[in-house]
XYZ file of N, CA, C and O in Angstrom:
428
model
N 21.863 18.960 -32.978
C 22.117 19.448 -31.651
C 20.821 19.667 -30.879
O 20.741 19.337 -29.705
N 19.816 20.215 -31.542
C 18.535 20.466 -30.893
C 17.888 19.140 -30.498
O 17.323 19.015 -29.410
N 17.987 18.138 -31.370
C 17.421 16.815 -31.074
C 18.079 16.203 -29.836
O 17.405 15.588 -29.001
N 19.376 16.374 -29.718
C 20.094 15.852 -28.553
C 19.626 16.558 -27.275
O 19.437 15.917 -26.236
N 19.417 17.843 -27.357
C 18.955 18.594 -26.186
C 17.546 18.150 -25.793
O 17.247 18.004 -24.604
N 16.689 17.929 -26.773
C 15.323 17.461 -26.497
C 15.366 16.073 -25.869
O 14.688 15.815 -24.868
N 16.180 15.199 -26.433
C 16.315 13.846 -25.893
C 16.864 13.874 -24.471
O 16.361 13.175 -23.585
N 17.843 14.710 -24.235
C 18.426 14.835 -22.899
C 17.398 15.355 -21.895
O 17.279 14.832 -20.780
N 16.607 16.341 -22.301
C 15.578 16.889 -21.419
C 14.525 15.829 -21.107
O 14.107 15.673 -19.957
N 14.102 15.064 -22.116
C 13.105 14.003 -21.898
C 13.633 12.930 -20.951
O 12.915 12.481 -20.052
N 14.868 12.533 -21.151
C 15.470 11.520 -20.275
C 15.623 12.043 -18.847
O 15.388 11.311 -17.885
N 15.990 13.290 -18.714
C 16.131 13.888 -17.382
C 14.775 13.939 -16.684
O 14.670 13.636 -15.484
N 13.718 14.291 -17.413
C 12.371 14.318 -16.831
C 11.931 12.923 -16.396
O 11.340 12.759 -15.322
N 12.232 11.927 -17.213
C 11.885 10.548 -16.854
C 12.657 10.107 -15.610
O 12.104 9.446 -14.730
N 13.919 10.474 -15.536
C 14.729 10.119 -14.380
C 14.193 10.773 -13.112
O 14.068 10.137 -12.075
N 13.854 12.046 -13.191
C 13.304 12.760 -12.036
C 11.983 12.112 -11.619
O 11.726 11.914 -10.426
N 11.162 11.750 -12.581
C 9.908 11.073 -12.275
C 10.131 9.735 -11.593
O 9.446 9.395 -10.617
N 11.089 8.975 -12.103
C 11.413 7.680 -11.492
C 11.929 7.871 -10.070
O 11.499 7.194 -9.150
N 12.850 8.833 -9.901
C 13.414 9.087 -8.584
C 12.326 9.532 -7.608
O 12.290 9.112 -6.460
N 11.411 10.356 -8.076
C 10.328 10.824 -7.214
C 9.369 9.685 -6.875
O 8.811 9.648 -5.787
N 9.212 8.731 -7.786
C 8.314 7.604 -7.510
C 8.842 6.773 -6.346
O 8.074 6.129 -5.634
N 10.149 6.794 -6.142
C 10.733 6.064 -5.016
C 10.277 6.634 -3.676
O 10.227 5.916 -2.678
N 9.917 7.900 -3.667
C 9.470 8.519 -2.420
C 8.132 7.942 -1.959
O 7.779 8.070 -0.787
N 7.408 7.297 -2.852
C 6.119 6.699 -2.495
C 6.292 5.345 -1.808
O 5.373 4.878 -1.137
N 7.452 4.727 -1.939
C 7.661 3.388 -1.388
C 7.457 3.339 0.120
O 6.750 2.454 0.612
N 8.001 4.264 0.908
C 7.744 4.203 2.353
C 6.256 4.317 2.694
O 5.772 3.647 3.607
N 5.537 5.152 1.962
C 4.097 5.286 2.209
C 3.375 3.996 1.877
O 2.510 3.540 2.639
N 3.728 3.373 0.774
C 3.115 2.096 0.394
C 3.409 1.046 1.466
O 2.515 0.313 1.887
N 4.650 1.001 1.926
C 5.025 0.030 2.966
C 4.254 0.281 4.259
O 3.756 -0.661 4.888
N 4.159 1.551 4.674
C 3.423 1.864 5.907
C 1.948 1.512 5.764
O 1.339 1.003 6.707
N 1.380 1.775 4.599
C -0.026 1.455 4.360
C -0.258 -0.048 4.438
O -1.195 -0.519 5.095
N 0.610 -0.824 3.811
C 0.485 -2.284 3.871
C 0.671 -2.800 5.295
O -0.078 -3.675 5.744
N 1.654 -2.256 6.006
C 1.903 -2.693 7.383
C 0.726 -2.359 8.289
O 0.318 -3.174 9.118
N 0.173 -1.161 8.145
C -0.964 -0.753 8.976
C -2.169 -1.651 8.699
O -2.836 -2.119 9.624
N -2.447 -1.890 7.438
C -3.588 -2.728 7.074
C -3.396 -4.155 7.583
O -4.337 -4.776 8.092
N -2.181 -4.678 7.464
C -1.929 -6.041 7.927
C -2.024 -6.124 9.454
O -2.517 -7.113 9.990
N -1.604 -5.079 10.154
C -1.723 -5.041 11.613
C -3.198 -5.130 12.010
O -3.570 -5.934 12.875
N -4.042 -4.315 11.376
C -5.478 -4.351 11.691
C -6.085 -5.705 11.344
O -6.913 -6.234 12.079
N -5.667 -6.261 10.218
C -6.172 -7.567 9.800
C -5.832 -8.623 10.847
O -6.694 -9.408 11.265
N -4.591 -8.624 11.299
C -4.166 -9.618 12.282
C -4.876 -9.430 13.623
O -5.255 -10.416 14.268
N -5.075 -8.181 14.031
C -5.786 -7.913 15.283
C -7.215 -8.447 15.223
O -7.682 -9.087 16.167
N -7.899 -8.181 14.128
C -9.282 -8.655 13.982
C -9.337 -10.173 13.865
O -10.247 -10.811 14.390
N -8.349 -10.744 13.220
C -8.294 -12.200 13.088
C -8.069 -12.852 14.453
O -8.668 -13.885 14.749
N -7.232 -12.232 15.282
C -7.019 -12.762 16.639
C -8.318 -12.765 17.432
O -8.633 -13.745 18.113
N -9.065 -11.662 17.357
C -10.348 -11.595 18.060
C -11.280 -12.704 17.589
O -11.916 -13.382 18.391
N -11.327 -12.860 16.295
C -12.209 -13.867 15.697
C -11.788 -15.276 16.097
O -12.628 -16.094 16.485
N -10.517 -15.561 16.036
C -10.050 -16.915 16.332
C -10.216 -17.252 17.813
O -10.486 -18.409 18.144
N -10.082 -16.262 18.690
C -10.327 -16.527 20.120
C -11.770 -16.966 20.350
O -12.040 -17.912 21.079
N -12.677 -16.265 19.704
C -14.094 -16.602 19.859
C -14.397 -17.977 19.254
O -15.133 -18.765 19.828
N -13.807 -18.226 18.101
C -14.067 -19.504 17.440
C -13.389 -20.660 18.175
O -13.920 -21.770 18.207
N -12.233 -20.405 18.763
C -11.505 -21.458 19.474
C -12.281 -21.932 20.699
O -12.187 -23.099 21.095
N -13.046 -21.048 21.299
C -13.842 -21.426 22.464
C -14.880 -22.491 22.112
O -15.248 -23.310 22.939
N -15.318 -22.470 20.885
C -16.337 -23.415 20.439
C -15.760 -24.593 19.662
O -16.510 -25.466 19.235
N -14.440 -24.614 19.457
C -13.801 -25.645 18.630
C -14.542 -25.829 17.312
O -14.763 -26.946 16.854
N -14.903 -24.708 16.709
C -15.772 -24.798 15.540
C -15.058 -24.814 14.189
O -15.670 -25.141 13.190
N -13.766 -24.464 14.145
C -13.060 -24.459 12.862
C -11.822 -25.344 12.917
O -11.059 -25.308 13.880
N -11.641 -26.100 11.850
C -10.443 -26.932 11.732
C -9.265 -26.060 11.305
O -9.437 -24.889 10.958
N -8.071 -26.638 11.294
C -6.880 -25.891 10.853
C -7.017 -25.430 9.414
O -6.642 -24.309 9.074
N -7.543 -26.273 8.551
C -7.690 -25.888 7.142
C -8.746 -24.791 6.990
O -8.595 -23.894 6.150
N -9.769 -24.817 7.812
C -10.772 -23.756 7.756
C -10.191 -22.437 8.275
O -10.474 -21.374 7.722
N -9.365 -22.518 9.314
C -8.714 -21.317 9.825
C -7.770 -20.719 8.777
O -7.683 -19.500 8.635
N -7.084 -21.592 8.042
C -6.213 -21.110 6.967
C -7.044 -20.424 5.886
O -6.629 -19.412 5.325
N -8.226 -20.952 5.618
C -9.113 -20.325 4.631
C -9.546 -18.939 5.109
O -9.606 -17.984 4.315
N -9.831 -18.801 6.385
C -10.199 -17.504 6.950
C -9.014 -16.540 6.833
O -9.180 -15.366 6.491
N -7.820 -17.027 7.098
C -6.603 -16.217 6.969
C -6.447 -15.727 5.531
O -6.187 -14.534 5.295
N -6.583 -16.620 4.571
C -6.469 -16.234 3.153
C -7.549 -15.231 2.774
O -7.296 -14.276 2.038
N -8.758 -15.460 3.278
C -9.861 -14.545 3.002
C -9.537 -13.144 3.512
O -9.713 -12.157 2.790
N -9.043 -13.062 4.733
C -8.731 -11.745 5.306
C -7.620 -11.047 4.521
O -7.677 -9.837 4.285
N -6.606 -11.798 4.098
C -5.531 -11.192 3.290
C -6.082 -10.711 1.951
O -5.702 -9.635 1.469
N -6.961 -11.491 1.353
C -7.549 -11.107 0.070
C -8.368 -9.833 0.168
O -8.301 -8.961 -0.709
N -9.140 -9.710 1.246
C -9.943 -8.504 1.439
C -9.038 -7.284 1.593
O -9.258 -6.241 0.961
N -8.001 -7.397 2.402
C -7.074 -6.287 2.605
C -6.406 -5.912 1.288
O -6.310 -4.731 0.937
N -5.955 -6.905 0.532
C -5.291 -6.619 -0.744
C -6.222 -5.900 -1.708
O -5.806 -4.963 -2.403
N -7.472 -6.311 -1.756
C -8.431 -5.659 -2.649
C -8.717 -4.227 -2.206
O -8.837 -3.331 -3.034
N -8.817 -4.003 -0.898
C -9.063 -2.649 -0.404
C -7.881 -1.716 -0.668
O -8.072 -0.529 -0.914
N -6.673 -2.231 -0.600
C -5.484 -1.398 -0.801
C -5.149 -1.189 -2.272
O -4.382 -0.275 -2.614
N -5.701 -2.006 -3.135
C -5.347 -1.932 -4.557
C -5.624 -0.544 -5.144
O -4.769 0.034 -5.819
N -6.794 0.018 -4.860
C -7.148 1.327 -5.417
C -6.205 2.434 -4.985
O -5.636 3.137 -5.837
N -6.010 2.615 -3.664
C -5.100 3.688 -3.240
C -3.678 3.509 -3.767
O -3.024 4.478 -4.161
N -3.195 2.272 -3.791
C -1.818 2.061 -4.260
C -1.705 2.256 -5.771
O -0.713 2.798 -6.245
N -2.730 1.854 -6.508
C -2.713 2.087 -7.955
C -2.726 3.583 -8.248
O -2.013 4.063 -9.131
N -3.539 4.309 -7.503
C -3.597 5.773 -7.673
C -2.224 6.390 -7.429
O -1.772 7.245 -8.182
N -1.578 5.944 -6.389
C -0.258 6.474 -6.043
C 0.754 6.157 -7.137
O 1.565 7.011 -7.514
N 0.698 4.955 -7.666
C 1.666 4.563 -8.705
C 1.396 5.247 -10.038
O 2.322 5.508 -10.802
N 0.129 5.527 -10.352
C -0.231 6.098 -11.653
C -0.007 7.599 -11.740
O 0.095 8.141 -12.824
N 0.036 8.261 -10.603
C 0.238 9.708 -10.604
C 1.610 10.002 -11.204
O 2.610 9.484 -10.737
N 1.611 10.812 -12.252
C 2.850 11.002 -13.010
C 3.666 12.213 -12.593
O 4.885 12.145 -12.534
N 3.016 13.328 -12.315
C 3.797 14.523 -12.002
C 4.367 14.428 -10.592
O 3.814 13.764 -9.721
N 5.469 15.103 -10.393
C 6.123 15.121 -9.088
C 5.170 15.736 -8.058
O 4.989 15.206 -6.963
N 4.538 16.840 -8.439
C 3.612 17.503 -7.520
C 2.419 16.619 -7.213
O 1.959 16.548 -6.071
N 1.907 15.939 -8.224
C 0.772 15.027 -8.035
C 1.127 13.862 -7.138
O 0.335 13.456 -6.276
N 2.327 13.329 -7.316
C 2.785 12.213 -6.480
C 2.942 12.658 -5.030
O 2.511 11.967 -4.113
N 3.525 13.836 -4.824
C 3.685 14.358 -3.468
C 2.321 14.583 -2.812
O 2.138 14.281 -1.632
N 1.374 15.112 -3.581
C 0.032 15.353 -3.045
C -0.652 14.027 -2.696
O -1.302 13.909 -1.656
N -0.499 13.016 -3.560
C -1.107 11.713 -3.307
C -0.505 11.052 -2.069
O -1.232 10.461 -1.256
N 0.805 11.162 -1.903
C 1.469 10.613 -0.710
C 0.934 11.309 0.535
O 0.603 10.664 1.532
N 0.826 12.630 0.470
C 0.325 13.396 1.610
C -1.118 13.000 1.931
O -1.476 12.835 3.107
N -1.941 12.841 0.903
C -3.338 12.442 1.107
C -3.437 11.077 1.763
O -4.210 10.883 2.699
N -2.671 10.117 1.268
C -2.714 8.771 1.842
C -2.206 8.758 3.275
O -2.783 8.075 4.131
N -1.143 9.500 3.537
C -0.627 9.592 4.904
C -1.688 10.155 5.847
O -1.872 9.658 6.956
N -2.408 11.162 5.388
C -3.442 11.773 6.212
C -4.661 10.858 6.339
O -5.171 10.647 7.436
N -5.103 10.331 5.217
C -6.308 9.505 5.196
C -6.201 8.278 6.078
O -7.135 7.923 6.804
N -5.051 7.620 6.031
C -4.848 6.387 6.778
C -4.037 6.594 8.063
O -3.649 5.634 8.712
N -3.745 7.871 8.385
C -2.989 8.226 9.596
C -1.679 7.437 9.696
O -1.389 6.819 10.713
N -0.923 7.469 8.637
C 0.298 6.666 8.563
C 1.460 7.292 9.327
O 2.454 6.628 9.581
N 1.347 8.546 9.679
C 2.435 9.214 10.399
C 2.348 8.986 11.897
O 3.244 9.346 12.627
N 1.246 8.420 12.346
C 1.055 8.209 13.793
C 1.811 7.007 14.279
O 2.017 6.043 13.647
């Protein structure tokens, strides 16, 4: 009976942790959307300047696009990994709050 209670408590804790991890999804989505918005804005500025000189081909522009996406993905990897690795409910809530504040995701 005691083993069943321990197993039930462990499973309940895992379930609560999983359910709480879902609360990080909107923050992750907002962070990705914000970063991609900035990436696209900067890429537009760059392409306007480059288009005036006819200096890049379509394949080169695609390479610049891939480069910009790669940079954004690498920059976001750390914050998102931190958010996913935080195990406690309180730690996850604090990490979500920090990311929202740091990247101004509520604006």
